[in-house]
Amino acid sequence: MDRKLLDILVCPLCKSPLIYDKPRAELICRADRLAFPVRDDIPVMLEDEARELSSEETDALYK
């Protein structure tokens, strides 16, 4: 994923910065506890496509 694109992308819901999880090909919003998929290097920034993060996944983000 292009670093410049990552620098300008924000969560479509709360406008928080996103974290790229390369192994899972997801963009993570800590504030909303959502993971947006990245398909073929294209971020899918739709709320309906996002999955909720489990409490374990959220806790791991803060370590």
Tab-separated table of N, CA and C in Angstrom:
chain	number	residue	atom	x	y	z
A	1	MET	N	0.848	-1.174	0.000
A	1	MET	CA	0.000	0.000	0.000
A	1	MET	C	0.891	1.234	0.000
A	2	ASP	N	0.536	2.192	-0.809
A	2	ASP	CA	1.317	3.407	-0.969
A	2	ASP	C	1.322	4.232	0.318
A	3	ARG	N	2.502	4.590	0.782
A	3	ARG	CA	2.647	5.343	2.038
A	3	ARG	C	1.977	6.720	1.965
A	4	LYS	N	2.049	7.372	0.821
A	4	LYS	CA	1.415	8.687	0.677
A	4	LYS	C	-0.107	8.580	0.820
A	5	LEU	N	-0.665	7.513	0.284
A	5	LEU	CA	-2.109	7.298	0.417
A	5	LEU	C	-2.470	7.059	1.880
A	6	LEU	N	-1.664	6.269	2.565
A	6	LEU	CA	-1.916	6.010	3.984
A	6	LEU	C	-1.873	7.283	4.811
A	7	ASP	N	-1.020	8.205	4.426
A	7	ASP	CA	-0.884	9.456	5.172
A	7	ASP	C	-2.126	10.341	5.075
A	8	ILE	N	-2.889	10.209	3.996
A	8	ILE	CA	-4.057	11.082	3.831
A	8	ILE	C	-5.384	10.401	4.154
A	9	LEU	N	-5.384	9.074	4.215
A	9	LEU	CA	-6.634	8.368	4.525
A	9	LEU	C	-6.992	8.513	6.003
A	10	VAL	N	-8.273	8.705	6.256
A	10	VAL	CA	-8.801	8.748	7.618
A	10	VAL	C	-10.066	7.905	7.667
A	11	CYS	N	-10.495	7.599	8.864
A	11	CYS	CA	-11.730	6.851	9.046
A	11	CYS	C	-12.898	7.674	8.468
A	12	PRO	N	-13.743	7.059	7.654
A	12	PRO	CA	-14.861	7.800	7.078
A	12	PRO	C	-15.928	8.184	8.110
A	13	LEU	N	-15.893	7.560	9.276
A	13	LEU	CA	-16.899	7.838	10.297
A	13	LEU	C	-16.466	8.928	11.262
A	14	CYS	N	-15.252	8.798	11.807
A	14	CYS	CA	-14.824	9.736	12.847
A	14	CYS	C	-13.641	10.617	12.437
A	15	LYS	N	-13.084	10.347	11.266
A	15	LYS	CA	-11.947	11.115	10.724
A	15	LYS	C	-10.639	10.902	11.493
A	16	SER	N	-10.543	9.820	12.253
A	16	SER	CA	-9.302	9.472	12.957
A	16	SER	C	-8.297	8.867	11.977
A	17	PRO	N	-7.011	8.956	12.299
A	17	PRO	CA	-6.004	8.300	11.452
A	17	PRO	C	-6.192	6.781	11.487
A	18	LEU	N	-5.732	6.135	10.431
A	18	LEU	CA	-5.865	4.684	10.314
A	18	LEU	C	-4.502	4.011	10.404
A	19	ILE	N	-4.509	2.767	10.855
A	19	ILE	CA	-3.306	1.952	10.959
A	19	ILE	C	-3.426	0.837	9.927
A	20	TYR	N	-2.374	0.646	9.138
A	20	TYR	CA	-2.405	-0.408	8.125
A	20	TYR	C	-1.903	-1.712	8.717
A	21	ASP	N	-2.743	-2.731	8.668
A	21	ASP	CA	-2.382	-4.084	9.105
A	21	ASP	C	-2.089	-4.883	7.837
A	22	LYS	N	-0.817	-4.927	7.466
A	22	LYS	CA	-0.420	-5.546	6.210
A	22	LYS	C	-0.778	-7.032	6.132
A	23	PRO	N	-0.499	-7.847	7.158
A	23	PRO	CA	-0.820	-9.274	7.057
A	23	PRO	C	-2.311	-9.553	6.808
A	24	ARG	N	-3.159	-8.718	7.367
A	24	ARG	CA	-4.606	-8.923	7.184
A	24	ARG	C	-5.191	-8.076	6.061
A	25	ALA	N	-4.377	-7.206	5.494
A	25	ALA	CA	-4.823	-6.293	4.430
A	25	ALA	C	-6.057	-5.516	4.886
A	26	GLU	N	-5.864	-4.800	6.010
A	26	GLU	CA	-6.953	-4.002	6.582
A	26	GLU	C	-6.418	-2.663	7.078
A	27	LEU	N	-7.291	-1.679	7.055
A	27	LEU	CA	-7.011	-0.387	7.673
A	27	LEU	C	-7.822	-0.323	8.961
A	28	ILE	N	-7.138	-0.078	10.068
A	28	ILE	CA	-7.748	-0.148	11.390
A	28	ILE	C	-8.032	1.244	11.937
A	29	CYS	N	-9.247	1.434	12.434
A	29	CYS	CA	-9.600	2.651	13.162
A	29	CYS	C	-9.717	2.269	14.633
A	30	ARG	N	-8.793	2.774	15.438
A	30	ARG	CA	-8.826	2.478	16.881
A	30	ARG	C	-10.073	3.067	17.540
A	31	ALA	N	-10.418	4.285	17.183
A	31	ALA	CA	-11.518	4.990	17.845
A	31	ALA	C	-12.848	4.266	17.673
A	32	ASP	N	-13.117	3.783	16.468
A	32	ASP	CA	-14.397	3.111	16.201
A	32	ASP	C	-14.309	1.590	16.303
A	33	ARG	N	-13.078	1.082	16.522
A	33	ARG	CA	-12.846	-0.361	16.617
A	33	ARG	C	-13.349	-1.083	15.372
A	34	LEU	N	-12.957	-0.531	14.206
A	34	LEU	CA	-13.353	-1.104	12.924
A	34	LEU	C	-12.130	-1.399	12.071
A	35	ALA	N	-12.265	-2.417	11.218
A	35	ALA	CA	-11.222	-2.775	10.261
A	35	ALA	C	-11.822	-2.712	8.861
A	36	PHE	N	-11.253	-1.834	8.035
A	36	PHE	CA	-11.704	-1.674	6.661
A	36	PHE	C	-10.814	-2.520	5.750
A	37	PRO	N	-11.400	-3.326	4.859
A	37	PRO	CA	-10.580	-4.189	4.004
A	37	PRO	C	-9.844	-3.404	2.917
A	38	VAL	N	-8.711	-3.978	2.503
A	38	VAL	CA	-7.960	-3.455	1.367
A	38	VAL	C	-7.942	-4.595	0.347
A	39	ARG	N	-8.563	-4.356	-0.795
A	39	ARG	CA	-8.650	-5.385	-1.836
A	39	ARG	C	-7.913	-4.912	-3.087
A	40	ASP	N	-6.956	-5.709	-3.542
A	40	ASP	CA	-6.154	-5.360	-4.716
A	40	ASP	C	-5.536	-3.974	-4.568
A	41	ASP	N	-5.023	-3.698	-3.368
A	41	ASP	CA	-4.389	-2.412	-3.029
A	41	ASP	C	-5.341	-1.226	-3.054
A	42	ILE	N	-6.646	-1.490	-2.997
A	42	ILE	CA	-7.645	-0.420	-2.975
A	42	ILE	C	-8.404	-0.495	-1.650
A	43	PRO	N	-8.321	0.552	-0.821
A	43	PRO	CA	-9.057	0.559	0.443
A	43	PRO	C	-10.569	0.655	0.192
A	44	VAL	N	-11.305	-0.198	0.873
A	44	VAL	CA	-12.764	-0.172	0.784
A	44	VAL	C	-13.253	0.546	2.040
A	45	MET	N	-13.544	1.821	1.907
A	45	MET	CA	-13.840	2.665	3.054
A	45	MET	C	-15.343	2.825	3.289
A	46	LEU	N	-16.060	1.727	3.229
A	46	LEU	CA	-17.502	1.728	3.452
A	46	LEU	C	-17.811	1.090	4.803
A	47	GLU	N	-18.675	1.728	5.556
A	47	GLU	CA	-19.022	1.205	6.879
A	47	GLU	C	-19.594	-0.204	6.791
A	48	ASP	N	-20.381	-0.464	5.767
A	48	ASP	CA	-20.991	-1.787	5.600
A	48	ASP	C	-19.972	-2.885	5.317
A	49	GLU	N	-18.806	-2.512	4.794
A	49	GLU	CA	-17.757	-3.481	4.482
A	49	GLU	C	-16.792	-3.699	5.650
A	50	ALA	N	-16.820	-2.813	6.618
A	50	ALA	CA	-15.902	-2.907	7.759
A	50	ALA	C	-16.360	-3.994	8.725
A	51	ARG	N	-15.380	-4.556	9.422
A	51	ARG	CA	-15.718	-5.533	10.467
A	51	ARG	C	-15.341	-4.936	11.818
A	52	GLU	N	-16.095	-5.322	12.837
A	52	GLU	CA	-15.792	-4.855	14.188
A	52	GLU	C	-14.620	-5.641	14.749
A	53	LEU	N	-13.752	-4.942	15.444
A	53	LEU	CA	-12.616	-5.597	16.078
A	53	LEU	C	-13.035	-6.196	17.408
A	54	SER	N	-12.488	-7.346	17.715
A	54	SER	CA	-12.745	-7.962	19.010
A	54	SER	C	-11.992	-7.182	20.086
A	55	SER	N	-12.333	-7.400	21.332
A	55	SER	CA	-11.644	-6.705	22.415
A	55	SER	C	-10.173	-7.115	22.463
A	56	GLU	N	-9.856	-8.372	22.109
A	56	GLU	CA	-8.468	-8.823	22.087
A	56	GLU	C	-7.680	-8.085	21.001
A	57	GLU	N	-8.303	-7.909	19.835
A	57	GLU	CA	-7.625	-7.203	18.751
A	57	GLU	C	-7.405	-5.729	19.134
A	58	THR	N	-8.385	-5.133	19.752
A	58	THR	CA	-8.267	-3.739	20.176
A	58	THR	C	-7.177	-3.591	21.225
A	59	ASP	N	-7.140	-4.509	22.194
A	59	ASP	CA	-6.099	-4.461	23.229
A	59	ASP	C	-4.708	-4.593	22.609
A	60	ALA	N	-4.568	-5.436	21.606
A	60	ALA	CA	-3.267	-5.646	20.959
A	60	ALA	C	-2.785	-4.382	20.247
A	61	LEU	N	-3.687	-3.542	19.805
A	61	LEU	CA	-3.304	-2.311	19.123
A	61	LEU	C	-2.613	-1.334	20.060
A	62	TYR	N	-2.910	-1.416	21.334
A	62	TYR	CA	-2.364	-0.479	22.305
A	62	TYR	C	-1.106	-0.978	22.988
A	63	LYS	N	-0.602	-2.137	22.576
A	63	LYS	CA	0.631	-2.684	23.179
A	63	LYS	C	1.832	-2.264	22.402
